[in-house]
mmCIF file of C-alpha atoms in Angstrom:
data_model
loop_
_atom_site.group_PDB
_atom_site.id
_atom_site.type_symbol
_atom_site.label_atom_id
_atom_site.label_comp_id
_atom_site.label_asym_id
_atom_site.label_seq_id
_atom_site.Cartn_x
_atom_site.Cartn_y
_atom_site.Cartn_z
ATOM 1 C CA MET P 1 10.008 -21.703 33.290
ATOM 2 C CA THR P 2 9.273 -22.857 29.843
ATOM 3 C CA ARG P 3 12.133 -22.952 27.250
ATOM 4 C CA PRO P 4 12.245 -24.387 23.765
ATOM 5 C CA PRO P 5 14.140 -27.882 23.945
ATOM 6 C CA HIS P 6 17.416 -27.677 23.737
ATOM 7 C CA THR P 7 20.038 -30.002 21.114
ATOM 8 C CA SER P 8 23.826 -29.277 20.715
ATOM 9 C CA PRO P 9 23.968 -27.495 17.310
ATOM 10 C CA PRO P 10 26.496 -29.543 14.642
ATOM 11 C CA ASP P 11 30.339 -28.792 14.571
ATOM 12 C CA PRO P 12 31.882 -25.464 13.787
ATOM 13 C CA PRO P 13 33.723 -27.513 10.688
ATOM 14 C CA ASP P 14 30.338 -27.711 9.087
ATOM 15 C CA ASP P 15 28.652 -24.759 6.576
ATOM 16 C CA PHE P 16 26.112 -22.754 9.163
ATOM 17 C CA GLY P 17 24.234 -22.260 5.547
ATOM 18 C CA SER P 18 23.490 -26.237 4.562
ATOM 19 C CA TRP P 19 22.272 -27.127 8.601
ATOM 20 C CA ASP P 20 18.622 -28.164 8.385
ATOM 21 C CA PHE P 21 16.042 -25.841 10.723
ATOM 22 C CA ALA P 22 16.759 -27.808 13.512
ATOM 23 C CA ALA P 23 20.446 -27.161 13.807
ATOM 24 C CA GLN P 24 20.069 -23.635 12.803
ATOM 25 C CA LYS P 25 17.447 -23.322 15.398
ATOM 26 C CA ALA P 26 19.566 -24.872 18.287
ATOM 27 C CA LEU P 27 22.298 -22.448 17.515
ATOM 28 C CA TYR P 28 19.843 -19.217 17.768
ATOM 29 C CA LEU P 29 18.543 -20.227 20.989
ATOM 30 C CA GLU P 30 22.216 -20.798 22.399
ATOM 31 C CA LEU P 31 22.820 -17.603 21.572
ATOM 32 C CA ALA P 32 19.370 -15.961 22.397
ATOM 33 C CA THR P 33 20.438 -17.529 25.991
ATOM 34 C CA GLY P 34 23.935 -16.029 26.322
ATOM 35 C CA ALA P 35 22.947 -12.175 25.087
ATOM 36 C CA LEU P 36 20.070 -11.895 27.441
ATOM 37 C CA HIS P 37 22.500 -12.042 30.386
ATOM 38 C CA GLN P 38 24.259 -8.717 28.738
ATOM 39 C CA TRP P 39 20.355 -6.733 29.639
ATOM 40 C CA GLY P 40 20.911 -8.071 33.094
ATOM 41 C CA PHE P 41 17.441 -10.288 32.967
ATOM 42 C CA THR P 42 16.555 -13.746 34.626
ATOM 43 C CA VAL P 43 14.539 -14.970 32.358
ATOM 44 C CA ASP P 44 11.260 -16.847 33.288
ATOM 45 C CA ALA P 45 10.194 -17.733 29.483
ATOM 46 C CA LEU P 46 11.915 -17.573 26.682
ATOM 47 C CA ASP P 47 10.036 -18.906 23.263
ATOM 48 C CA TRP P 48 10.889 -19.160 19.637
ATOM 49 C CA LEU P 49 8.575 -16.843 17.848
ATOM 50 C CA ALA P 50 9.609 -16.379 14.324
ATOM 51 C CA TYR P 51 12.745 -17.021 11.678
ATOM 52 C CA SER P 52 12.964 -15.120 7.985
ATOM 53 C CA SER P 53 16.132 -13.474 7.544
ATOM 54 C CA ASN P 54 16.219 -12.805 11.613
ATOM 55 C CA ALA P 55 16.006 -15.100 14.378
ATOM 56 C CA VAL P 56 13.397 -13.710 16.823
ATOM 57 C CA PHE P 57 11.888 -14.933 20.374
ATOM 58 C CA ALA P 58 9.228 -14.089 22.555
ATOM 59 C CA LEU P 59 10.652 -13.767 26.861
ATOM 60 C CA ARG P 60 9.099 -12.816 29.734
ATOM 61 C CA ALA P 61 11.279 -11.352 32.188
ATOM 62 C CA ALA P 62 10.611 -9.774 35.867
ATOM 63 C CA GLY P 63 6.735 -9.670 34.580
ATOM 64 C CA ALA P 64 7.400 -7.893 31.578
ATOM 65 C CA ARG P 65 7.166 -8.798 28.411
ATOM 66 C CA TYR P 66 9.954 -8.494 25.535
ATOM 67 C CA VAL P 67 10.612 -9.479 21.942
ATOM 68 C CA LEU P 68 14.491 -10.328 20.932
ATOM 69 C CA ARG P 69 15.948 -10.021 17.571
ATOM 70 C CA LEU P 70 18.811 -11.467 16.368
ATOM 71 C CA SER P 71 20.788 -10.800 13.280
ATOM 72 C CA LEU P 72 23.471 -12.265 11.374
ATOM 73 C CA ALA P 73 26.112 -9.126 11.730
ATOM 74 C CA GLY P 74 26.986 -10.448 8.026
ATOM 75 C CA ARG P 75 23.825 -9.046 6.555
ATOM 76 C CA VAL P 76 23.780 -5.745 8.428
ATOM 77 C CA LYS P 77 26.230 -2.552 8.885
ATOM 78 C CA GLU P 78 26.672 -1.710 12.023
ATOM 79 C CA SER P 79 25.796 1.607 11.580
ATOM 80 C CA ARG P 80 22.880 1.195 9.939
ATOM 81 C CA LEU P 81 21.298 -0.741 12.716
ATOM 82 C CA ARG P 82 22.106 1.661 14.881
ATOM 83 C CA SER P 83 20.168 4.289 12.789
ATOM 84 C CA GLU P 84 17.409 2.215 12.806
ATOM 85 C CA LEU P 85 16.945 2.408 16.128
ATOM 86 C CA GLU P 86 17.626 5.909 16.350
ATOM 87 C CA TRP P 87 14.542 6.022 14.389
ATOM 88 C CA LEU P 88 12.637 4.076 16.232
ATOM 89 C CA ARG P 89 13.657 6.234 19.388
ATOM 90 C CA ALA P 90 12.563 9.339 17.774
ATOM 91 C CA ILE P 91 9.263 8.148 16.449
ATOM 92 C CA ARG P 92 8.631 7.089 19.616
ATOM 93 C CA GLN P 93 9.602 9.801 21.630
ATOM 94 C CA GLY P 94 8.412 12.461 18.686
ATOM 95 C CA THR P 95 4.508 10.994 17.987
ATOM 96 C CA ASP P 96 1.946 8.994 18.803
ATOM 97 C CA LEU P 97 2.410 6.030 16.344
ATOM 98 C CA ALA P 98 2.815 2.288 17.541
ATOM 99 C CA ALA P 99 6.365 1.349 17.030
ATOM 100 C CA PRO P 100 9.171 -0.975 18.208
ATOM 101 C CA ASP P 101 11.049 0.341 21.333
ATOM 102 C CA PRO P 102 14.065 -0.669 21.925
ATOM 103 C CA VAL P 103 15.261 -1.369 25.084
ATOM 104 C CA THR P 104 19.077 -0.111 26.361
ATOM 105 C CA LEU P 105 21.985 -1.787 27.907
ATOM 106 C CA ARG P 106 25.777 -0.728 29.404
ATOM 107 C CA VAL P 107 28.331 -1.566 27.630
ATOM 108 C CA GLY P 108 31.564 -0.071 28.852
ATOM 109 C CA GLY P 109 30.266 2.412 31.523
ATOM 110 C CA GLU P 110 28.081 3.668 27.906
ATOM 111 C CA GLU P 111 24.296 2.761 27.210
ATOM 112 C CA ARG P 112 23.758 1.014 23.863
ATOM 113 C CA LEU P 113 20.707 -0.408 22.185
ATOM 114 C CA TYR P 114 21.906 -3.150 20.876
ATOM 115 C CA ALA P 115 24.456 -6.298 21.777
ATOM 116 C CA LEU P 116 26.845 -8.565 20.316
ATOM 117 C CA ALA P 117 27.034 -11.915 20.185
ATOM 118 C CA SER P 118 30.144 -14.406 18.139
ATOM 119 C CA HIS P 119 30.032 -18.420 17.470
ATOM 120 C CA GLU P 120 32.824 -19.882 15.288
ATOM 121 C CA SER P 121 29.941 -22.013 13.836
ATOM 122 C CA LEU P 122 27.935 -18.563 12.346
ATOM 123 C CA PRO P 123 29.504 -17.301 8.950
ATOM 124 C CA PRO P 124 31.959 -14.862 9.100
ATOM 125 C CA PRO P 125 32.318 -12.308 11.057
ATOM 126 C CA HIS P 126 31.181 -14.817 13.026
ATOM 127 C CA ARG P 127 28.560 -13.010 15.655
ATOM 128 C CA VAL P 128 25.116 -11.777 15.403
ATOM 129 C CA PHE P 129 23.644 -8.232 16.402
ATOM 130 C CA CYS P 130 20.987 -8.541 19.580
ATOM 131 C CA VAL P 131 17.996 -6.201 19.836
ATOM 132 C CA LEU P 132 15.593 -6.131 22.734
ATOM 133 C CA PHE P 133 12.053 -4.280 22.055
ATOM 134 C CA GLN P 134 9.803 -4.154 24.034
ATOM 135 C CA HIS P 135 6.694 -6.060 23.549
ATOM 136 C CA ILE P 136 3.229 -4.354 21.689
ATOM 137 C CA GLU P 137 -0.253 -5.215 22.897
ATOM 138 C CA GLY P 138 -1.998 -6.261 19.382
ATOM 139 C CA GLN P 139 -3.914 -8.924 17.003
ATOM 140 C CA ARG P 140 -2.247 -10.202 14.116
ATOM 141 C CA LYS P 141 -3.427 -11.149 10.774
ATOM 142 C CA SER P 142 -2.498 -12.839 7.785
ATOM 143 C CA ALA P 143 -3.311 -11.341 4.186
ATOM 144 C CA ARG P 144 -6.457 -13.292 3.710
ATOM 145 C CA GLU P 145 -7.933 -11.939 7.173
ATOM 146 C CA LEU P 146 -7.386 -8.444 6.143
ATOM 147 C CA ASN P 147 -10.625 -6.678 5.673
ATOM 148 C CA PRO P 148 -10.965 -3.032 3.702
ATOM 149 C CA ALA P 149 -10.877 -1.482 7.774
ATOM 150 C CA ASP P 150 -7.495 -3.189 8.522
ATOM 151 C CA CYS P 151 -6.017 -1.808 5.424
ATOM 152 C CA ARG P 152 -7.269 1.545 5.947
ATOM 153 C CA ARG P 153 -5.495 1.712 8.947
ATOM 154 C CA ILE P 154 -2.431 0.806 7.382
ATOM 155 C CA GLY P 155 -2.859 3.304 4.906
ATOM 156 C CA ARG P 156 -3.232 6.141 7.673
ATOM 157 C CA TYR P 157 -0.144 4.738 9.612
ATOM 158 C CA LEU P 158 2.035 5.136 6.463
ATOM 159 C CA GLY P 159 0.334 8.682 6.258
ATOM 160 C CA ARG P 160 1.370 10.028 9.203
ATOM 161 C CA LEU P 161 4.623 7.915 9.201
ATOM 162 C CA HIS P 162 5.151 10.899 5.967
ATOM 163 C CA LEU P 163 4.489 13.209 7.807
ATOM 164 C CA ASP P 164 5.278 12.984 11.696
ATOM 165 C CA ALA P 165 7.759 11.050 11.718
ATOM 166 C CA GLN P 166 10.414 12.855 9.758
ATOM 167 C CA PHE P 167 13.123 13.976 11.390
ATOM 168 C CA ASP P 168 16.907 15.827 11.718
ATOM 169 C CA PRO P 169 18.907 12.636 11.956
ATOM 170 C CA PRO P 170 22.281 12.969 14.403
ATOM 171 C CA ALA P 171 25.458 12.827 12.887
ATOM 172 C CA GLY P 172 26.389 9.300 11.628
ATOM 173 C CA PHE P 173 22.869 8.549 10.500
ATOM 174 C CA ASP P 174 23.212 5.836 8.165
ATOM 175 C CA ARG P 175 20.029 4.258 6.524
ATOM 176 C CA PRO P 176 20.300 2.920 3.091
ATOM 177 C CA ARG P 177 18.411 5.540 0.100
ATOM 178 C CA LEU P 178 16.280 2.671 -1.683
ATOM 179 C CA ASP P 179 16.046 4.780 -4.725
ATOM 180 C CA TRP P 180 17.682 3.466 -7.723
ATOM 181 C CA ARG P 181 21.205 2.549 -6.801
ATOM 182 C CA GLY P 182 19.754 1.536 -3.139
ATOM 183 C CA LEU P 183 16.969 -0.938 -4.369
ATOM 184 C CA PHE P 184 19.014 -2.604 -7.751
ATOM 185 C CA ASP P 185 22.786 -1.253 -7.154
ATOM 186 C CA ALA P 186 25.822 -2.943 -4.849
ATOM 187 C CA GLU P 187 24.787 -1.059 -1.905
ATOM 188 C CA SER P 188 21.402 -2.421 -1.760
ATOM 189 C CA PRO P 189 19.775 -4.099 0.907
ATOM 190 C CA TYR P 190 18.472 -7.048 -0.878
ATOM 191 C CA GLN P 191 21.938 -7.217 -2.475
ATOM 192 C CA SER P 192 23.560 -10.868 -2.887
ATOM 193 C CA ALA P 193 27.117 -10.719 -3.472
ATOM 194 C CA ALA P 194 26.597 -14.080 -6.127
ATOM 195 C CA GLU P 195 23.302 -13.480 -6.971
ATOM 196 C CA SER P 196 23.305 -13.720 -10.803
ATOM 197 C CA LEU P 197 24.723 -17.682 -10.576
ATOM 198 C CA PRO P 198 21.529 -19.115 -10.348
ATOM 199 C CA LEU P 199 19.284 -16.829 -12.874
ATOM 200 C CA ALA P 200 19.201 -17.819 -15.821
ATOM 201 C CA ALA P 201 19.959 -15.319 -18.721
ATOM 202 C CA ARG P 202 16.629 -14.455 -19.377
ATOM 203 C CA GLN P 203 15.818 -13.698 -15.977
ATOM 204 C CA ARG P 204 18.808 -11.714 -15.581
ATOM 205 C CA ASP P 205 17.368 -9.490 -18.623
ATOM 206 C CA VAL P 206 13.752 -9.521 -17.061
ATOM 207 C CA PHE P 207 15.373 -7.935 -13.786
ATOM 208 C CA ALA P 208 17.536 -5.515 -15.523
ATOM 209 C CA ASP P 209 14.460 -4.127 -17.787
ATOM 210 C CA VAL P 210 12.131 -3.318 -14.710
ATOM 211 C CA ALA P 211 14.661 -2.045 -13.486
ATOM 212 C CA ALA P 212 15.059 0.169 -16.101
ATOM 213 C CA ARG P 213 11.347 0.867 -16.286
ATOM 214 C CA VAL P 214 11.332 1.676 -12.268
ATOM 215 C CA GLY P 215 14.242 3.933 -12.312
ATOM 216 C CA GLN P 216 12.138 6.467 -15.808
ATOM 217 C CA VAL P 217 9.356 6.835 -12.486
ATOM 218 C CA MET P 218 11.784 7.173 -9.934
ATOM 219 C CA ALA P 219 13.251 10.206 -12.147
ATOM 220 C CA ARG P 220 10.000 11.900 -12.952
ATOM 221 C CA LEU P 221 9.321 11.474 -8.810
ATOM 222 C CA ASP P 222 12.647 13.137 -8.434
ATOM 223 C CA GLY P 223 11.123 16.461 -9.407
ATOM 224 C CA GLU P 224 9.036 16.458 -6.341
ATOM 225 C CA PRO P 225 10.144 17.167 -3.334
ATOM 226 C CA ALA P 226 7.487 16.229 -1.087
ATOM 227 C CA SER P 227 7.946 12.746 -2.672
ATOM 228 C CA PHE P 228 10.519 11.058 -0.630
ATOM 229 C CA GLY P 229 11.674 10.877 2.970
ATOM 230 C CA LEU P 230 12.029 8.206 5.982
ATOM 231 C CA ILE P 231 9.862 4.901 4.924
ATOM 232 C CA HIS P 232 9.179 1.737 6.408
ATOM 233 C CA ALA P 233 9.947 -0.008 3.178
ATOM 234 C CA ASP P 234 8.405 -3.788 4.718
ATOM 235 C CA LEU P 235 4.716 -3.311 5.552
ATOM 236 C CA LEU P 236 3.219 -5.998 4.786
ATOM 237 C CA SER P 237 0.647 -7.433 6.790
ATOM 238 C CA LYS P 238 2.790 -10.055 9.007
ATOM 239 C CA ASN P 239 4.493 -6.744 10.046
ATOM 240 C CA ALA P 240 1.016 -4.642 11.701
ATOM 241 C CA LEU P 241 -0.043 -5.319 15.239
ATOM 242 C CA PHE P 242 -4.187 -4.332 14.885
ATOM 243 C CA ARG P 243 -5.528 -2.820 18.150
ATOM 244 C CA PRO P 244 -9.078 -1.405 18.696
ATOM 245 C CA ASP P 245 -8.476 1.829 17.162
ATOM 246 C CA SER P 246 -5.220 1.752 15.928
ATOM 247 C CA VAL P 247 -2.497 0.036 13.987
ATOM 248 C CA ALA P 248 1.520 -1.021 15.325
ATOM 249 C CA ALA P 249 3.598 -1.224 12.888
ATOM 250 C CA LEU P 250 6.546 -3.660 13.269
ATOM 251 C CA ASP P 251 10.107 -4.714 11.841
ATOM 252 C CA PHE P 252 11.135 -1.812 10.577
ATOM 253 C CA GLU P 253 15.204 -3.493 9.614
ATOM 254 C CA TYR P 254 14.409 -2.200 5.599
ATOM 255 C CA SER P 255 13.460 1.081 6.513
ATOM 256 C CA GLY P 256 15.420 3.742 5.066
ATOM 257 C CA TRP P 257 15.517 7.050 2.599
ATOM 258 C CA GLY P 258 12.827 6.251 -0.286
ATOM 259 C CA TYR P 259 9.677 7.171 -1.926
ATOM 260 C CA PHE P 260 6.631 7.772 -0.405
ATOM 261 C CA ASN P 261 4.608 5.754 -2.961
ATOM 262 C CA TYR P 262 7.156 3.290 -2.743
ATOM 263 C CA ASP P 263 5.827 2.565 1.170
ATOM 264 C CA LEU P 264 2.607 1.403 -0.282
ATOM 265 C CA ALA P 265 3.957 -1.314 -2.643
ATOM 266 C CA PRO P 266 4.514 -4.123 -0.263
ATOM 267 C CA LEU P 267 1.313 -4.214 1.242
ATOM 268 C CA LEU P 268 -0.390 -4.031 -2.198
ATOM 269 C CA TRP P 269 2.192 -6.138 -3.823
ATOM 270 C CA GLU P 270 0.826 -9.006 -0.674
ATOM 271 C CA LEU P 271 -2.644 -8.066 -1.789
ATOM 272 C CA ARG P 272 -2.053 -8.557 -5.694
ATOM 273 C CA GLY P 273 -1.124 -12.639 -4.580
ATOM 274 C CA GLU P 274 -3.363 -13.354 -1.513
ATOM 275 C CA ARG P 275 -6.470 -11.370 -2.297
ATOM 276 C CA THR P 276 -7.270 -12.058 -6.220
ATOM 277 C CA ALA P 277 -11.057 -11.801 -5.844
ATOM 278 C CA ASP P 278 -11.679 -8.811 -3.661
ATOM 279 C CA GLY P 279 -8.281 -7.513 -3.540
ATOM 280 C CA ALA P 280 -9.022 -3.776 -5.734
ATOM 281 C CA ARG P 281 -11.409 -3.315 -2.534
ATOM 282 C CA LEU P 282 -8.648 -3.382 -0.026
ATOM 283 C CA GLU P 283 -6.390 -1.378 -2.198
ATOM 284 C CA ASP P 284 -8.880 1.743 -2.720
ATOM 285 C CA ALA P 285 -8.965 0.969 1.523
ATOM 286 C CA LEU P 286 -5.551 0.948 1.874
ATOM 287 C CA LEU P 287 -4.669 4.555 -0.643
ATOM 288 C CA ASP P 288 -7.984 5.883 0.871
ATOM 289 C CA GLY P 289 -6.480 5.691 4.452
ATOM 290 C CA TYR P 290 -3.463 7.084 3.311
ATOM 291 C CA ARG P 291 -5.323 9.926 1.595
ATOM 292 C CA SER P 292 -7.180 10.565 5.224
ATOM 293 C CA ALA P 293 -3.727 11.647 6.842
ATOM 294 C CA ARG P 294 -2.008 13.130 3.772
ATOM 295 C CA PRO P 295 -5.092 14.611 1.359
ATOM 296 C CA ASP P 296 -2.552 16.359 -0.422
ATOM 297 C CA ALA P 297 -0.298 13.385 -1.100
ATOM 298 C CA GLN P 298 0.041 12.278 -5.155
ATOM 299 C CA LEU P 299 -0.756 8.781 -5.704
ATOM 300 C CA ASP P 300 0.573 8.407 -9.098
ATOM 301 C CA TRP P 301 -0.739 4.607 -10.560
ATOM 302 C CA GLU P 302 1.896 4.269 -12.766
ATOM 303 C CA ALA P 303 4.392 4.925 -10.120
ATOM 304 C CA LEU P 304 3.149 2.345 -7.569
ATOM 305 C CA GLU P 305 2.580 0.005 -10.525
ATOM 306 C CA ALA P 306 6.121 0.260 -10.822
ATOM 307 C CA PHE P 307 7.007 -0.033 -7.077
ATOM 308 C CA ILE P 308 4.513 -3.262 -7.070
ATOM 309 C CA ALA P 309 7.113 -4.537 -9.802
ATOM 310 C CA ALA P 310 10.011 -3.334 -8.005
ATOM 311 C CA ARG P 311 8.761 -4.728 -4.410
ATOM 312 C CA GLN P 312 8.655 -7.911 -6.516
ATOM 313 C CA LEU P 313 11.669 -7.755 -7.898
ATOM 314 C CA ALA P 314 13.059 -7.212 -4.350
ATOM 315 C CA SER P 315 11.413 -10.300 -2.840
ATOM 316 C CA CYS P 316 13.695 -12.156 -5.795
ATOM 317 C CA ARG P 317 16.461 -10.666 -4.255
ATOM 318 C CA TRP P 318 15.987 -11.584 -1.065
ATOM 319 C CA LEU P 319 15.472 -15.263 -2.164
ATOM 320 C CA LEU P 320 18.810 -14.800 -3.395
ATOM 321 C CA GLN P 321 20.144 -13.310 -0.145
ATOM 322 C CA ASN P 322 18.887 -15.708 2.222
ATOM 323 C CA ARG P 323 19.850 -19.212 0.535
ATOM 324 C CA HIS P 324 20.872 -19.849 3.878
ATOM 325 C CA HIS P 325 17.785 -20.536 4.908
ATOM 326 C CA PRO P 326 16.430 -24.027 5.101
ATOM 327 C CA ASN P 327 12.612 -22.945 3.898
ATOM 328 C CA VAL P 328 14.351 -20.539 1.297
ATOM 329 C CA ARG P 329 17.039 -23.060 0.229
ATOM 330 C CA ALA P 330 13.865 -25.338 -1.063
ATOM 331 C CA ALA P 331 11.627 -23.108 -2.190
ATOM 332 C CA ALA P 332 13.613 -19.791 -3.989
ATOM 333 C CA PRO P 333 14.082 -21.751 -7.684
ATOM 334 C CA ASP P 334 10.490 -22.618 -8.348
ATOM 335 C CA LEU P 335 9.796 -18.856 -6.477
ATOM 336 C CA ILE P 336 12.124 -16.788 -8.537
ATOM 337 C CA ARG P 337 10.981 -18.407 -11.948
ATOM 338 C CA GLN P 338 7.625 -17.745 -11.504
ATOM 339 C CA ARG P 339 8.124 -14.324 -9.936
ATOM 340 C CA ALA P 340 10.513 -14.091 -13.241
ATOM 341 C CA ALA P 341 7.845 -14.732 -15.873
ATOM 342 C CA GLU P 342 5.121 -12.651 -13.604
ATOM 343 C CA LEU P 343 7.726 -9.415 -14.325
ATOM 344 C CA GLU P 344 7.764 -10.539 -17.573
ATOM 345 C CA GLN P 345 4.423 -9.715 -18.036
ATOM 346 C CA TYR P 346 4.212 -6.614 -16.452
ATOM 347 C CA LEU P 347 7.097 -5.198 -18.605
ATOM 348 C CA ARG P 348 3.927 -6.000 -21.371
ATOM 349 C CA SER P 349 1.007 -4.668 -19.834
ATOM 350 C CA GLY P 350 2.318 -2.123 -16.883
ATOM 351 C CA GLU P 351 0.499 -4.012 -14.440
ATOM 352 C CA LEU P 352 1.874 -7.178 -11.934
ATOM 353 C CA ARG P 353 -0.848 -9.640 -12.300
ATOM 354 C CA ARG P 354 0.483 -11.745 -9.398
ATOM 355 C CA GLN P 355 -0.175 -15.660 -8.229
ATOM 356 C CA SER P 356 2.828 -17.047 -6.908
ATOM 357 C CA PRO P 357 2.704 -16.988 -3.408
ATOM 358 C CA THR P 358 3.822 -15.301 -0.521
ATOM 359 C CA LEU P 359 6.777 -17.208 1.348
#
């Protein structure tokens, strides 16, 4: 049995947001170990996998492989988490698209798709949501490793998601609407309660002007009924797994009701920063793959450019929202300054020319 070495987290009076990476990691490991008992597993191996918005672990139990995701309850509404998992279940049951499959557990005699774990050192309300997923086989690639065939597969996956994975949601289904209010107003999943405090006045003005321009594009698309539905909203290279003839999408945390054109923006945004030399060829492959699944889709370049800028703005708000993360805390000021300058250039030219790195 292999486990990361256990170290005790700092005493509870310390502010979790100021802990270093090792201390936060140790607490998440403690929570993960305890949470897995709720599924009744005897764990053979538990390994740290990733940590950005969530802490993610890979594990083996009873000869099978799984992925465990822990999310701070202060960041995630319980109804939205439940609805994310309900859509994933619908995708798995109603299509042949590869997507995360949550493992059920019994709580008080009822079947549930997630568990809860608590610790007094966590930020209020001092608990995390715990979701266990079946392992998905596939190869990971960074944006720098993508080739046109990879981008074509991602585009086709999104096109099929927009056609085949739309469903009649059950009562109480609660995913965010990633329209203007949903991206830029108080209900946004990228909202930070004090996000304006670290921003310079000019940065706040640029963010407001970008949001206004995106709003104009959205208002135009609102007249096209086939432009809006359930979307993944975060299909970057790190959230794709490549298989011999297909691709699997991971991490539906930011999924919701949104403009289909916006679902192409995360990868287009990433390519703008990571593949400046050959990005145009990869962009064409992504859109070609999308059209192969949705030949009648309206791919609007003005809208795509606006949504790439919207993604850049969302990334700045994500940085502000996640300042408790040790790696984000150090990188955020410079990244926001660079990305705000790039957004200001977008307002002048109508095209986002991105040089700031992807965190």
